[in-house]
mmCIF file of C-alpha atoms in Angstrom:
data_model
loop_
_atom_site.group_PDB
_atom_site.id
_atom_site.type_symbol
_atom_site.label_atom_id
_atom_site.label_comp_id
_atom_site.label_asym_id
_atom_site.label_seq_id
_atom_site.Cartn_x
_atom_site.Cartn_y
_atom_site.Cartn_z
ATOM 1 C CA MET A 1199 -7.523 25.332 -4.360
ATOM 2 C CA VAL A 1200 -4.318 23.477 -3.594
ATOM 3 C CA THR A 1201 -2.418 21.752 -6.363
ATOM 4 C CA LEU A 1202 0.253 19.209 -5.636
ATOM 5 C CA VAL A 1203 2.196 17.934 -8.568
ATOM 6 C CA LYS A 1204 5.862 17.545 -7.894
ATOM 7 C CA ASP A 1205 6.362 15.081 -5.093
ATOM 8 C CA TYR A 1206 3.241 12.910 -5.119
ATOM 9 C CA TRP A 1207 1.932 10.326 -7.547
ATOM 10 C CA PRO A 1208 -1.317 8.362 -7.381
ATOM 11 C CA CYS A 1209 -0.565 4.625 -7.393
ATOM 12 C CA ALA A 1210 -2.478 2.328 -9.737
ATOM 13 C CA TYR A 1211 -3.468 -0.101 -6.988
ATOM 14 C CA SER A 1212 -7.249 0.166 -7.241
ATOM 15 C CA GLY A 1213 -10.050 0.798 -9.750
ATOM 16 C CA LEU A 1214 -9.564 1.193 -13.497
ATOM 17 C CA PRO A 1215 -5.863 2.219 -13.312
ATOM 18 C CA ALA A 1216 -5.109 -1.039 -11.450
ATOM 19 C CA VAL A 1217 -6.906 -3.070 -14.143
ATOM 20 C CA LEU A 1218 -4.990 -1.315 -16.939
ATOM 21 C CA GLN A 1219 -1.673 -1.689 -15.134
ATOM 22 C CA SER A 1220 -2.333 -5.380 -14.455
ATOM 23 C CA ILE A 1221 -3.156 -6.081 -18.109
ATOM 24 C CA SER A 1222 -0.051 -4.198 -19.274
ATOM 25 C CA ILE A 1223 2.223 -6.145 -16.895
ATOM 26 C CA VAL A 1224 0.813 -9.461 -18.141
ATOM 27 C CA LEU A 1225 1.103 -8.304 -21.775
ATOM 28 C CA PHE A 1226 4.790 -7.419 -21.326
ATOM 29 C CA THR A 1227 5.468 -10.886 -19.952
ATOM 30 C CA VAL A 1228 3.558 -12.588 -22.757
ATOM 31 C CA THR A 1229 5.485 -10.423 -25.283
ATOM 32 C CA LEU A 1230 8.729 -11.566 -23.712
ATOM 33 C CA LEU A 1231 7.692 -15.214 -23.915
ATOM 34 C CA MET A 1232 6.664 -14.734 -27.561
ATOM 35 C CA LEU A 1233 10.048 -13.174 -28.319
ATOM 36 C CA VAL A 1234 11.856 -16.075 -26.693
ATOM 37 C CA GLY A 1235 9.577 -18.527 -28.501
ATOM 38 C CA ASN A 1236 10.143 -16.803 -31.882
ATOM 39 C CA VAL A 1237 6.432 -16.130 -32.471
ATOM 40 C CA GLY A 1238 5.537 -13.805 -35.408
ATOM 41 C CA ASP A 1239 6.847 -10.242 -35.187
ATOM 42 C CA ILE A 1240 3.511 -8.534 -35.802
ATOM 43 C CA TYR A 1241 1.867 -10.205 -32.785
ATOM 44 C CA VAL A 1242 4.828 -9.349 -30.579
ATOM 45 C CA PHE A 1243 4.707 -5.737 -31.719
ATOM 46 C CA MET A 1244 0.942 -5.486 -31.179
ATOM 47 C CA MET A 1245 1.180 -6.971 -27.681
ATOM 48 C CA PHE A 1246 4.095 -4.739 -26.734
ATOM 49 C CA PHE A 1247 2.441 -1.615 -28.143
ATOM 50 C CA THR A 1248 -0.842 -2.353 -26.326
ATOM 51 C CA GLY A 1249 1.128 -2.963 -23.119
ATOM 52 C CA ILE A 1250 2.903 0.405 -23.486
ATOM 53 C CA VAL A 1251 -0.382 2.249 -24.117
ATOM 54 C CA LEU A 1252 -2.103 0.640 -21.104
ATOM 55 C CA ALA A 1253 0.913 1.253 -18.883
ATOM 56 C CA LEU A 1254 0.979 4.945 -19.874
ATOM 57 C CA MET A 1255 -2.769 5.228 -19.235
ATOM 58 C CA SER A 1256 -2.338 3.861 -15.714
ATOM 59 C CA ILE A 1257 0.622 6.021 -14.667
ATOM 60 C CA GLY A 1258 -0.182 8.276 -11.714
ATOM 61 C CA ASN A 1259 0.169 11.848 -12.940
ATOM 62 C CA GLU A 1260 -1.154 14.322 -10.393
ATOM 63 C CA VAL A 1261 -2.635 14.705 -6.919
ATOM 64 C CA LYS A 1262 -4.880 17.684 -6.275
ATOM 65 C CA ILE A 1263 -6.978 18.833 -3.375
ATOM 66 C CA THR A 1264 -9.891 20.877 -4.530
ATOM 67 C CA ASN A 1265 -13.115 21.936 -2.784
ATOM 68 C CA GLY A 1266 -12.740 19.423 0.015
ATOM 69 C CA GLU A 1267 -12.065 16.565 -2.398
ATOM 70 C CA LEU A 1268 -8.997 14.626 -3.318
ATOM 71 C CA LEU A 1269 -8.492 14.412 -7.067
ATOM 72 C CA LEU A 1270 -6.195 11.701 -8.397
ATOM 73 C CA THR A 1271 -5.266 11.914 -12.068
ATOM 74 C CA TYR A 1272 -3.817 9.059 -14.095
ATOM 75 C CA GLY A 1273 -2.331 8.932 -17.585
ATOM 76 C CA TYR A 1274 0.848 10.168 -19.232
ATOM 77 C CA PRO A 1275 1.397 12.406 -21.184
ATOM 78 C CA PHE A 1276 -2.375 13.020 -21.278
ATOM 79 C CA LYS A 1277 -4.464 13.060 -18.120
ATOM 80 C CA LEU A 1278 -7.037 10.438 -19.033
ATOM 81 C CA ILE A 1279 -8.475 9.054 -15.799
ATOM 82 C CA LYS A 1280 -9.695 11.226 -12.950
ATOM 83 C CA VAL A 1281 -10.654 9.706 -9.621
ATOM 84 C CA ARG A 1282 -12.482 11.866 -7.063
ATOM 85 C CA VAL A 1283 -12.168 10.820 -3.439
ATOM 86 C CA LYS A 1284 -14.781 12.296 -1.125
ATOM 87 C CA GLU A 1285 -15.512 11.736 2.554
ATOM 88 C CA VAL A 1286 -12.144 10.344 3.613
ATOM 89 C CA VAL A 1287 -12.516 8.337 6.840
ATOM 90 C CA HIS A 1288 -9.058 6.814 7.091
ATOM 91 C CA ILE A 1289 -5.582 7.933 6.095
ATOM 92 C CA ALA A 1290 -2.242 6.345 6.953
ATOM 93 C CA ASP A 1291 1.420 6.400 6.016
ATOM 94 C CA ILE A 1292 1.762 2.664 5.476
ATOM 95 C CA ASN A 1293 5.583 2.826 5.624
ATOM 96 C CA ALA A 1294 5.442 4.377 9.094
ATOM 97 C CA LEU A 1295 3.376 1.503 10.501
ATOM 98 C CA GLU A 1296 5.098 -1.448 12.161
ATOM 99 C CA ARG A 1297 2.794 -4.010 10.557
ATOM 100 C CA GLY A 1298 1.385 -2.063 7.611
ATOM 101 C CA LYS A 1299 0.973 -4.265 4.541
ATOM 102 C CA LEU A 1300 -0.365 -3.089 1.195
ATOM 103 C CA PHE A 1301 -1.907 -6.523 0.642
ATOM 104 C CA LYS A 1302 -4.522 -5.824 3.319
ATOM 105 C CA TYR A 1303 -5.932 -2.966 1.229
ATOM 106 C CA PHE A 1304 -5.076 -3.933 -2.346
ATOM 107 C CA LYS A 1305 -5.448 -7.687 -2.803
ATOM 108 C CA VAL A 1306 -6.333 -7.796 -6.514
ATOM 109 C CA VAL A 1307 -3.016 -6.212 -7.537
ATOM 110 C CA LEU A 1308 -1.293 -9.460 -6.583
ATOM 111 C CA VAL A 1309 -2.995 -11.386 -9.412
ATOM 112 C CA PRO A 1310 -0.792 -10.066 -12.285
ATOM 113 C CA PHE A 1311 2.336 -10.403 -10.132
ATOM 114 C CA ILE A 1312 1.550 -14.069 -9.507
ATOM 115 C CA MET A 1313 0.813 -14.524 -13.217
ATOM 116 C CA ILE A 1314 4.116 -13.001 -14.386
ATOM 117 C CA THR A 1315 6.011 -15.155 -11.898
ATOM 118 C CA ALA A 1316 4.209 -18.317 -13.009
ATOM 119 C CA PHE A 1317 4.149 -17.808 -16.802
ATOM 120 C CA PRO A 1318 7.922 -18.131 -17.492
ATOM 121 C CA LEU A 1319 8.152 -21.111 -15.130
ATOM 122 C CA LEU A 1320 5.310 -22.830 -16.984
ATOM 123 C CA TYR A 1321 6.929 -21.898 -20.292
ATOM 124 C CA VAL A 1322 10.230 -23.508 -19.287
ATOM 125 C CA LEU A 1323 8.381 -26.591 -18.015
ATOM 126 C CA ILE A 1324 6.515 -26.968 -21.315
ATOM 127 C CA LYS A 1325 9.340 -25.999 -23.690
ATOM 128 C CA GLY A 1326 12.193 -27.551 -21.725
ATOM 129 C CA ALA A 1327 15.444 -27.761 -23.686
ATOM 130 C CA SER A 1328 14.022 -25.925 -26.717
ATOM 131 C CA VAL A 1329 14.281 -22.512 -24.995
ATOM 132 C CA PRO A 1330 16.943 -20.573 -26.987
ATOM 133 C CA LEU A 1331 20.094 -20.307 -24.894
ATOM 134 C CA GLN A 1332 20.830 -16.636 -25.580
ATOM 135 C CA TYR A 1333 17.343 -15.522 -24.472
ATOM 136 C CA SER A 1334 17.005 -17.859 -21.510
ATOM 137 C CA MET A 1335 18.043 -15.174 -18.995
ATOM 138 C CA PHE A 1336 15.144 -12.960 -20.075
ATOM 139 C CA LEU A 1337 12.813 -15.522 -18.528
ATOM 140 C CA ALA A 1338 14.320 -14.776 -15.115
ATOM 141 C CA ILE A 1339 13.220 -11.100 -15.325
ATOM 142 C CA PRO A 1340 9.450 -11.583 -14.810
ATOM 143 C CA ILE A 1341 10.076 -14.285 -12.186
ATOM 144 C CA PHE A 1342 12.243 -12.028 -10.018
ATOM 145 C CA VAL A 1343 10.219 -8.898 -10.728
ATOM 146 C CA GLY A 1344 7.025 -10.769 -9.800
ATOM 147 C CA ALA A 1345 8.584 -12.173 -6.611
ATOM 148 C CA ALA A 1346 9.864 -8.735 -5.572
ATOM 149 C CA LEU A 1347 6.469 -7.127 -6.183
ATOM 150 C CA ILE A 1348 4.594 -9.887 -4.334
ATOM 151 C CA GLY A 1349 6.958 -9.319 -1.398
ATOM 152 C CA TYR A 1350 6.359 -5.569 -1.593
ATOM 153 C CA PHE A 1351 2.640 -6.124 -1.064
ATOM 154 C CA LEU A 1352 2.837 -8.968 1.439
ATOM 155 C CA VAL A 1353 5.317 -7.707 4.008
ATOM 156 C CA SER A 1354 5.634 -4.502 6.001
ATOM 157 C CA SER A 1355 7.990 -1.725 4.911
ATOM 158 C CA ARG A 1356 10.606 -2.635 7.524
ATOM 159 C CA SER A 1357 10.548 -6.337 6.614
ATOM 160 C CA TYR A 1358 10.605 -5.482 2.912
ATOM 161 C CA LYS A 1359 14.072 -3.940 3.102
ATOM 162 C CA ALA A 1360 15.365 -7.157 4.703
ATOM 163 C CA PHE A 1361 13.388 -9.208 2.179
ATOM 164 C CA LEU A 1362 14.900 -7.243 -0.713
ATOM 165 C CA GLN A 1363 18.420 -7.693 0.636
ATOM 166 C CA ASN A 1364 17.810 -11.446 0.846
ATOM 167 C CA VAL A 1365 16.352 -11.546 -2.668
ATOM 168 C CA LEU A 1366 19.428 -9.667 -3.936
ATOM 169 C CA ARG A 1367 21.740 -12.183 -2.254
ATOM 170 C CA VAL A 1368 19.772 -15.068 -3.789
ATOM 171 C CA LEU A 1369 19.817 -13.283 -7.142
ATOM 172 C CA VAL A 1370 23.608 -12.851 -7.128
ATOM 173 C CA VAL A 1371 24.223 -16.509 -6.196
ATOM 174 C CA LEU A 1372 21.608 -17.743 -8.638
ATOM 175 C CA LEU A 1373 22.881 -15.645 -11.550
ATOM 176 C CA ILE A 1374 26.484 -16.755 -11.002
ATOM 177 C CA THR A 1375 25.309 -20.394 -10.955
ATOM 178 C CA ILE A 1376 23.099 -19.923 -14.029
ATOM 179 C CA ASN A 1377 25.940 -18.168 -15.897
ATOM 180 C CA PHE A 1378 28.267 -21.026 -15.062
ATOM 181 C CA PHE A 1379 25.849 -23.647 -16.383
ATOM 182 C CA LEU A 1380 25.014 -21.571 -19.457
ATOM 183 C CA ALA A 1381 28.727 -21.326 -20.301
ATOM 184 C CA ILE A 1382 29.105 -25.096 -19.906
ATOM 185 C CA GLU A 1383 25.998 -25.758 -22.002
ATOM 186 C CA TYR A 1384 27.215 -23.363 -24.712
ATOM 187 C CA HIS A 1385 30.574 -25.130 -24.809
ATOM 188 C CA ARG A 1386 28.846 -28.525 -25.064
ATOM 189 C CA LEU A 1387 26.571 -27.356 -27.913
ATOM 190 C CA TYR A 1388 28.956 -25.206 -29.974
ATOM 191 C CA SER A 1389 32.404 -26.384 -28.828
ATOM 192 C CA GLY A 1390 33.549 -22.826 -28.132
ATOM 193 C CA PHE A 1391 33.599 -20.135 -25.465
ATOM 194 C CA ILE A 1392 30.475 -18.045 -24.934
ATOM 195 C CA THR A 1393 32.646 -14.959 -24.252
ATOM 196 C CA ARG A 1394 33.715 -14.990 -27.922
ATOM 197 C CA ASP A 1395 30.130 -15.080 -29.242
ATOM 198 C CA LEU A 1396 28.694 -11.572 -28.830
ATOM 199 C CA ASN A 1397 25.320 -12.575 -30.324
ATOM 200 C CA ALA A 1398 24.784 -14.930 -27.414
ATOM 201 C CA LEU A 1399 26.625 -12.947 -24.757
ATOM 202 C CA ILE A 1400 24.923 -9.551 -25.266
ATOM 203 C CA PRO A 1401 21.307 -10.747 -24.731
ATOM 204 C CA LEU A 1402 22.402 -12.683 -21.633
ATOM 205 C CA MET A 1403 24.263 -9.711 -20.154
ATOM 206 C CA LEU A 1404 21.443 -7.326 -21.075
ATOM 207 C CA ALA A 1405 18.885 -9.431 -19.185
ATOM 208 C CA GLU A 1406 21.108 -9.507 -16.107
ATOM 209 C CA ILE A 1407 21.732 -5.759 -16.217
ATOM 210 C CA LEU A 1408 17.978 -5.132 -16.516
ATOM 211 C CA LEU A 1409 17.394 -7.298 -13.446
ATOM 212 C CA TYR A 1410 19.991 -5.436 -11.378
ATOM 213 C CA ILE A 1411 18.585 -2.064 -12.484
ATOM 214 C CA PHE A 1412 15.089 -3.164 -11.413
ATOM 215 C CA PHE A 1413 16.282 -4.274 -7.982
ATOM 216 C CA ALA A 1414 18.337 -1.123 -7.471
ATOM 217 C CA ALA A 1415 15.191 0.907 -8.271
ATOM 218 C CA MET A 1416 13.130 -1.207 -5.865
ATOM 219 C CA LEU A 1417 15.703 -0.708 -3.117
ATOM 220 C CA VAL A 1418 15.707 3.080 -3.579
ATOM 221 C CA ASN A 1419 11.910 2.963 -3.637
ATOM 222 C CA ALA A 1420 11.789 0.900 -0.431
ATOM 223 C CA VAL A 1421 14.148 3.233 1.423
ATOM 224 C CA LYS A 1422 12.923 6.637 0.245
ATOM 225 C CA ARG A 1423 9.322 6.471 -0.889
ATOM 226 C CA HIS A 1424 6.360 6.410 1.456
ATOM 227 C CA VAL A 1425 2.936 5.183 0.412
ATOM 228 C CA ILE A 1426 -0.143 6.847 1.856
ATOM 229 C CA ILE A 1427 -3.380 4.906 1.838
ATOM 230 C CA VAL A 1428 -6.710 6.684 1.821
ATOM 231 C CA GLU A 1429 -10.109 5.102 2.509
ATOM 232 C CA ASP A 1430 -13.413 6.763 1.706
ATOM 233 C CA SER A 1431 -16.748 6.320 3.481
ATOM 234 C CA ARG A 1432 -17.743 3.597 0.983
ATOM 235 C CA GLY A 1433 -14.768 1.495 2.033
ATOM 236 C CA ARG A 1434 -12.753 2.043 -1.160
ATOM 237 C CA TYR A 1435 -8.995 2.332 -0.858
ATOM 238 C CA TYR A 1436 -6.606 4.518 -2.846
ATOM 239 C CA ALA A 1437 -2.836 4.876 -2.662
ATOM 240 C CA ILE A 1438 -0.545 7.842 -3.177
ATOM 241 C CA ALA A 1439 3.248 7.605 -3.343
ATOM 242 C CA SER A 1440 5.282 10.431 -1.872
ATOM 243 C CA ALA A 1441 8.908 11.346 -2.499
ATOM 244 C CA SER A 1442 9.939 11.076 1.159
ATOM 245 C CA GLU A 1443 8.743 10.615 4.729
ATOM 246 C CA VAL A 1444 8.581 14.387 5.211
ATOM 247 C CA LYS A 1445 6.464 14.795 2.079
ATOM 248 C CA ALA A 1446 4.186 11.983 3.257
ATOM 249 C CA ARG A 1447 3.666 13.801 6.572
ATOM 250 C CA GLU A 1448 2.866 17.040 4.740
ATOM 251 C CA LEU A 1449 0.304 15.352 2.510
ATOM 252 C CA ILE A 1450 -1.402 13.617 5.452
ATOM 253 C CA GLU A 1451 -1.734 16.973 7.217
ATOM 254 C CA LEU A 1452 -3.134 18.554 4.066
ATOM 255 C CA ILE A 1453 -5.690 15.796 3.490
ATOM 256 C CA VAL A 1454 -6.715 15.796 7.139
ATOM 257 C CA SER A 1455 -7.153 19.564 7.236
ATOM 258 C CA LYS A 1456 -8.576 20.168 3.748
ATOM 259 C CA VAL A 1457 -10.544 16.996 3.024
ATOM 260 C CA MET A 1458 -11.390 15.270 6.297
ATOM 261 C CA VAL A 1459 -12.128 18.472 8.200
ATOM 262 C CA SER A 1460 -14.353 19.817 5.471
ATOM 263 C CA ASP A 1461 -18.132 19.725 5.560
ATOM 264 C CA SER A 1462 -18.577 20.694 1.908
ATOM 265 C CA MET B 1118 -12.552 23.036 22.271
ATOM 266 C CA ILE B 1119 -14.337 20.230 24.103
ATOM 267 C CA LEU B 1120 -12.680 16.918 23.221
ATOM 268 C CA LYS B 1121 -15.884 14.939 23.549
ATOM 269 C CA LEU B 1122 -18.665 14.058 21.119
ATOM 270 C CA PRO B 1123 -22.370 14.159 21.973
ATOM 271 C CA ASP B 1124 -23.666 10.764 23.180
ATOM 272 C CA ARG B 1125 -26.053 10.295 20.232
ATOM 273 C CA MET B 1126 -23.238 11.003 17.756
ATOM 274 C CA GLU B 1127 -20.997 8.468 19.517
ATOM 275 C CA GLU B 1128 -23.772 5.880 19.322
ATOM 276 C CA ILE B 1129 -24.150 6.389 15.558
ATOM 277 C CA LEU B 1130 -20.391 6.278 14.954
ATOM 278 C CA LEU B 1131 -19.984 3.103 17.008
ATOM 279 C CA THR B 1132 -22.853 1.372 15.217
ATOM 280 C CA ALA B 1133 -21.377 2.374 11.829
ATOM 281 C CA SER B 1134 -17.944 1.043 12.823
ATOM 282 C CA LYS B 1135 -19.154 -2.564 12.730
ATOM 283 C CA GLU B 1136 -18.204 -4.499 9.601
ATOM 284 C CA GLY B 1137 -20.874 -4.687 6.891
ATOM 285 C CA VAL B 1138 -23.330 -2.348 8.637
ATOM 286 C CA ARG B 1139 -25.109 -0.033 6.186
ATOM 287 C CA GLU B 1140 -26.595 3.366 6.881
ATOM 288 C CA VAL B 1141 -30.085 1.911 6.254
ATOM 289 C CA ASP B 1142 -29.493 -0.682 9.001
ATOM 290 C CA ILE B 1143 -28.418 2.002 11.487
ATOM 291 C CA ALA B 1144 -31.465 4.107 10.563
ATOM 292 C CA LYS B 1145 -33.743 1.129 11.277
ATOM 293 C CA GLU B 1146 -31.951 0.282 14.518
ATOM 294 C CA LEU B 1147 -32.068 3.837 15.843
ATOM 295 C CA GLY B 1148 -35.472 4.687 14.392
ATOM 296 C CA ILE B 1149 -34.395 7.720 12.343
ATOM 297 C CA THR B 1150 -34.131 8.479 8.620
ATOM 298 C CA LYS B 1151 -31.175 7.429 6.447
ATOM 299 C CA GLN B 1152 -30.531 11.093 5.584
ATOM 300 C CA ALA B 1153 -30.254 11.952 9.262
ATOM 301 C CA ILE B 1154 -27.796 9.080 9.745
ATOM 302 C CA SER B 1155 -25.663 10.229 6.787
ATOM 303 C CA LYS B 1156 -25.573 13.766 8.156
ATOM 304 C CA ALA B 1157 -24.763 12.613 11.691
ATOM 305 C CA LEU B 1158 -22.017 10.300 10.420
ATOM 306 C CA ARG B 1159 -20.429 13.067 8.353
ATOM 307 C CA GLU B 1160 -20.583 15.491 11.235
ATOM 308 C CA GLY B 1161 -19.411 12.924 13.785
ATOM 309 C CA ARG B 1162 -16.411 11.917 11.702
ATOM 310 C CA LEU B 1163 -15.545 15.553 11.089
ATOM 311 C CA ARG B 1164 -15.702 16.322 14.823
ATOM 312 C CA LEU B 1165 -13.636 13.233 15.641
ATOM 313 C CA THR B 1166 -10.987 14.303 13.110
ATOM 314 C CA GLU B 1167 -10.939 17.750 14.710
ATOM 315 C CA ILE B 1168 -10.377 16.146 18.104
ATOM 316 C CA PHE B 1169 -7.388 14.179 16.776
ATOM 317 C CA VAL B 1170 -5.980 17.255 15.009
ATOM 318 C CA THR B 1171 -6.338 19.322 18.196
ATOM 319 C CA LEU B 1172 -4.542 16.613 20.167
ATOM 320 C CA ALA B 1173 -1.731 16.512 17.594
ATOM 321 C CA GLU B 1174 -1.305 20.279 17.959
ATOM 322 C CA VAL B 1175 -1.417 20.201 21.757
ATOM 323 C CA LEU B 1176 1.027 17.291 21.944
ATOM 324 C CA ASN B 1177 3.286 18.813 19.256
ATOM 325 C CA ALA B 1178 3.029 15.688 17.150
ATOM 326 C CA ASP B 1179 2.788 14.692 13.480
ATOM 327 C CA ILE B 1180 -0.110 12.624 12.243
ATOM 328 C CA VAL B 1181 0.848 9.143 11.051
ATOM 329 C CA ARG B 1182 -2.647 7.677 10.815
ATOM 330 C CA VAL B 1183 -6.216 8.804 11.388
ATOM 331 C CA ASN B 1184 -9.089 6.328 11.236
ATOM 332 C CA VAL B 1185 -12.371 7.967 12.164
ATOM 333 C CA ARG B 1186 -14.337 4.871 11.142
ATOM 334 C CA LYS B 1187 -12.594 2.949 13.920
ATOM 335 C CA GLY B 1188 -12.077 5.861 16.327
ATOM 336 C CA PHE B 1189 -8.301 6.021 16.595
ATOM 337 C CA ALA B 1190 -5.226 7.906 15.465
ATOM 338 C CA ILE B 1191 -1.482 7.385 15.593
ATOM 339 C CA LEU B 1192 0.683 10.447 16.135
ATOM 340 C CA ARG B 1193 4.446 10.837 16.380
ATOM 341 C CA SER B 1194 5.745 13.195 19.040
ATOM 342 C CA ARG B 1195 8.244 15.662 17.600
ATOM 343 C CA GLN B 1196 10.012 15.960 20.959
ATOM 344 C CA LEU B 1197 10.020 12.321 22.076
ATOM 345 C CA GLY B 1198 10.284 10.799 18.614
ATOM 346 C CA ARG B 1199 7.897 8.122 19.853
ATOM 347 C CA LYS B 1200 4.456 7.173 18.656
ATOM 348 C CA LEU B 1201 1.362 8.262 20.528
ATOM 349 C CA TYR B 1202 -1.654 5.997 20.199
ATOM 350 C CA VAL B 1203 -4.942 7.844 20.578
ATOM 351 C CA ILE B 1204 -8.237 6.008 21.029
ATOM 352 C CA TYR B 1205 -11.519 7.781 21.427
ATOM 353 C CA VAL B 1206 -13.269 6.380 24.501
ATOM 354 C CA PRO B 1207 -17.060 6.804 24.229
ATOM 355 C CA LYS B 1208 -18.586 9.011 26.935
ATOM 356 C CA LYS B 1209 -15.065 10.004 28.125
ATOM 357 C CA GLY B 1210 -13.052 11.415 25.215
ATOM 358 C CA PRO B 1211 -9.662 10.548 23.731
ATOM 359 C CA ARG B 1212 -7.048 8.575 25.664
ATOM 360 C CA VAL B 1213 -3.345 8.581 24.748
ATOM 361 C CA ILE B 1214 -0.853 5.748 25.169
ATOM 362 C CA ILE B 1215 2.833 6.494 24.605
ATOM 363 C CA GLU B 1216 4.834 3.892 22.661
ATOM 364 C CA GLY B 1217 6.899 1.697 24.991
ATOM 365 C CA ASP B 1218 5.318 3.194 28.081
ATOM 366 C CA ILE B 1219 2.418 0.895 28.858
ATOM 367 C CA ASP B 1220 1.959 -0.475 32.338
ATOM 368 C CA CYS B 1221 -1.563 -1.363 33.326
ATOM 369 C CA SER B 1222 -0.574 -1.916 36.963
ATOM 370 C CA THR B 1223 0.166 1.815 37.335
ATOM 371 C CA ASN B 1224 -2.593 3.015 34.986
ATOM 372 C CA PRO B 1225 -5.422 0.481 35.427
ATOM 373 C CA ILE B 1226 -8.223 2.964 34.643
ATOM 374 C CA VAL B 1227 -6.725 4.147 31.337
ATOM 375 C CA CYS B 1228 -6.032 0.524 30.341
ATOM 376 C CA LYS B 1229 -9.579 -0.506 31.164
ATOM 377 C CA GLU B 1230 -11.026 2.422 29.181
ATOM 378 C CA VAL B 1231 -8.795 1.780 26.162
ATOM 379 C CA ILE B 1232 -9.595 -1.953 26.115
ATOM 380 C CA SER B 1233 -13.302 -1.229 26.434
ATOM 381 C CA ALA B 1234 -13.147 1.383 23.625
ATOM 382 C CA ALA B 1235 -11.132 -0.927 21.341
ATOM 383 C CA THR B 1236 -13.823 -3.589 21.819
ATOM 384 C CA MET B 1237 -16.641 -1.112 21.132
ATOM 385 C CA TRP B 1238 -14.962 0.173 17.948
ATOM 386 C CA GLY B 1239 -14.527 -3.427 16.759
ATOM 387 C CA LEU B 1240 -10.737 -3.312 16.830
ATOM 388 C CA ILE B 1241 -10.458 -6.428 18.988
ATOM 389 C CA GLU B 1242 -12.749 -9.206 20.205
ATOM 390 C CA ARG B 1243 -13.989 -8.934 23.781
ATOM 391 C CA PRO B 1244 -10.997 -10.115 25.866
ATOM 392 C CA LYS B 1245 -11.308 -13.226 28.028
ATOM 393 C CA ASN B 1246 -11.239 -12.776 31.791
ATOM 394 C CA THR B 1247 -7.994 -14.731 31.964
ATOM 395 C CA GLU B 1248 -6.134 -12.311 29.668
ATOM 396 C CA GLN B 1249 -3.745 -9.859 31.324
ATOM 397 C CA PRO B 1250 -4.566 -6.161 30.631
ATOM 398 C CA ASN B 1251 -0.988 -5.513 29.452
ATOM 399 C CA ASP B 1252 -1.313 -8.292 26.880
ATOM 400 C CA VAL B 1253 -4.655 -6.962 25.667
ATOM 401 C CA ILE B 1254 -3.221 -3.430 25.326
ATOM 402 C CA THR B 1255 -0.301 -4.849 23.323
ATOM 403 C CA LYS B 1256 -2.844 -6.605 21.113
ATOM 404 C CA VAL B 1257 -4.768 -3.332 20.628
ATOM 405 C CA LEU B 1258 -1.638 -1.359 19.696
ATOM 406 C CA SER B 1259 -0.559 -4.130 17.344
ATOM 407 C CA LYS B 1260 -3.950 -3.876 15.648
ATOM 408 C CA LEU B 1261 -3.541 -0.108 15.252
ATOM 409 C CA GLU B 1262 -0.173 -0.730 13.550
ATOM 410 C CA GLU B 1263 -1.643 -3.050 10.893
#
């Protein structure tokens, strides 16, 4: 039996883990909108807590090869979901392919990403000027996160790096512009400088820092990580993330030799 | 190791490579039981994987992609650093095309075999007579990279 734990993680792109992850992503966005809209604390807490639980349940924990089968385990800290992959007919390092796009294999995952991009935009359209100034930047988080994730699934690995660089450029320009207008708006409303009001400034800065951290993580992910897709004889697709290109190569060789070339 | 599958096995694998074809349909078409089809498919795919693995070892290459449902593999040569596209040609065996080294005027037979195999495996539509072999090969390799 071979156990691989350290450098591989099953991705929640298909099956039950994908459903749980999708619900959690949408819940986090709804929680954020409820926070901005000052909706009752108990509902916000319940939504956020449920989102956390579902997200933890869908986290890829372990990849094992045992008796000619690939065993993907999800859930953290407890291993709750086990997916057995038998009769592998197709394996590929999607990042090593010129035109490899995750969207071709995992279409449903796009649904929550589109939802989290659309929800804050709809919220702003409906609420308009009544969106609290200090929390307005938080609305940009799901929009940019959603856009970055949609791009991750729609374009190839090579194009994604260029796409991410362009998104980062747009983000920098957009945030500077938004900051400028927020400062003007604050001055118009309160006749003072926003830099002297920490209660307004901290939430705005925090949202921007969170956005930059997310994009930095995405950039590292795009450069280093390789995603391996696996298809079984029933036409179901699974994804495994590896720490590097070398690790991806090692896993492909292992799956080919221990799972595909196995008549058990 | 012989890098060639038995004809009957090839026939079953090719029939199963078509979109939406079920094992029951193949059994009806070939006049054998579903169990026999399942067994032949498993064995055929295993043998095809072995062929690709053997080629990777012989060519000193890493495996980037193996698709035994569609009869192809992509390897990366450790010495050349270039990709090697392998397509299993029914009744002949695997054929290798080196990335950036495709010229159908110097290798017309290999090109013809690869195009024919890509059509049989359902990777591309049957090319029109007006299409240049080099263009069709580019189309095939592009499909393998998707």
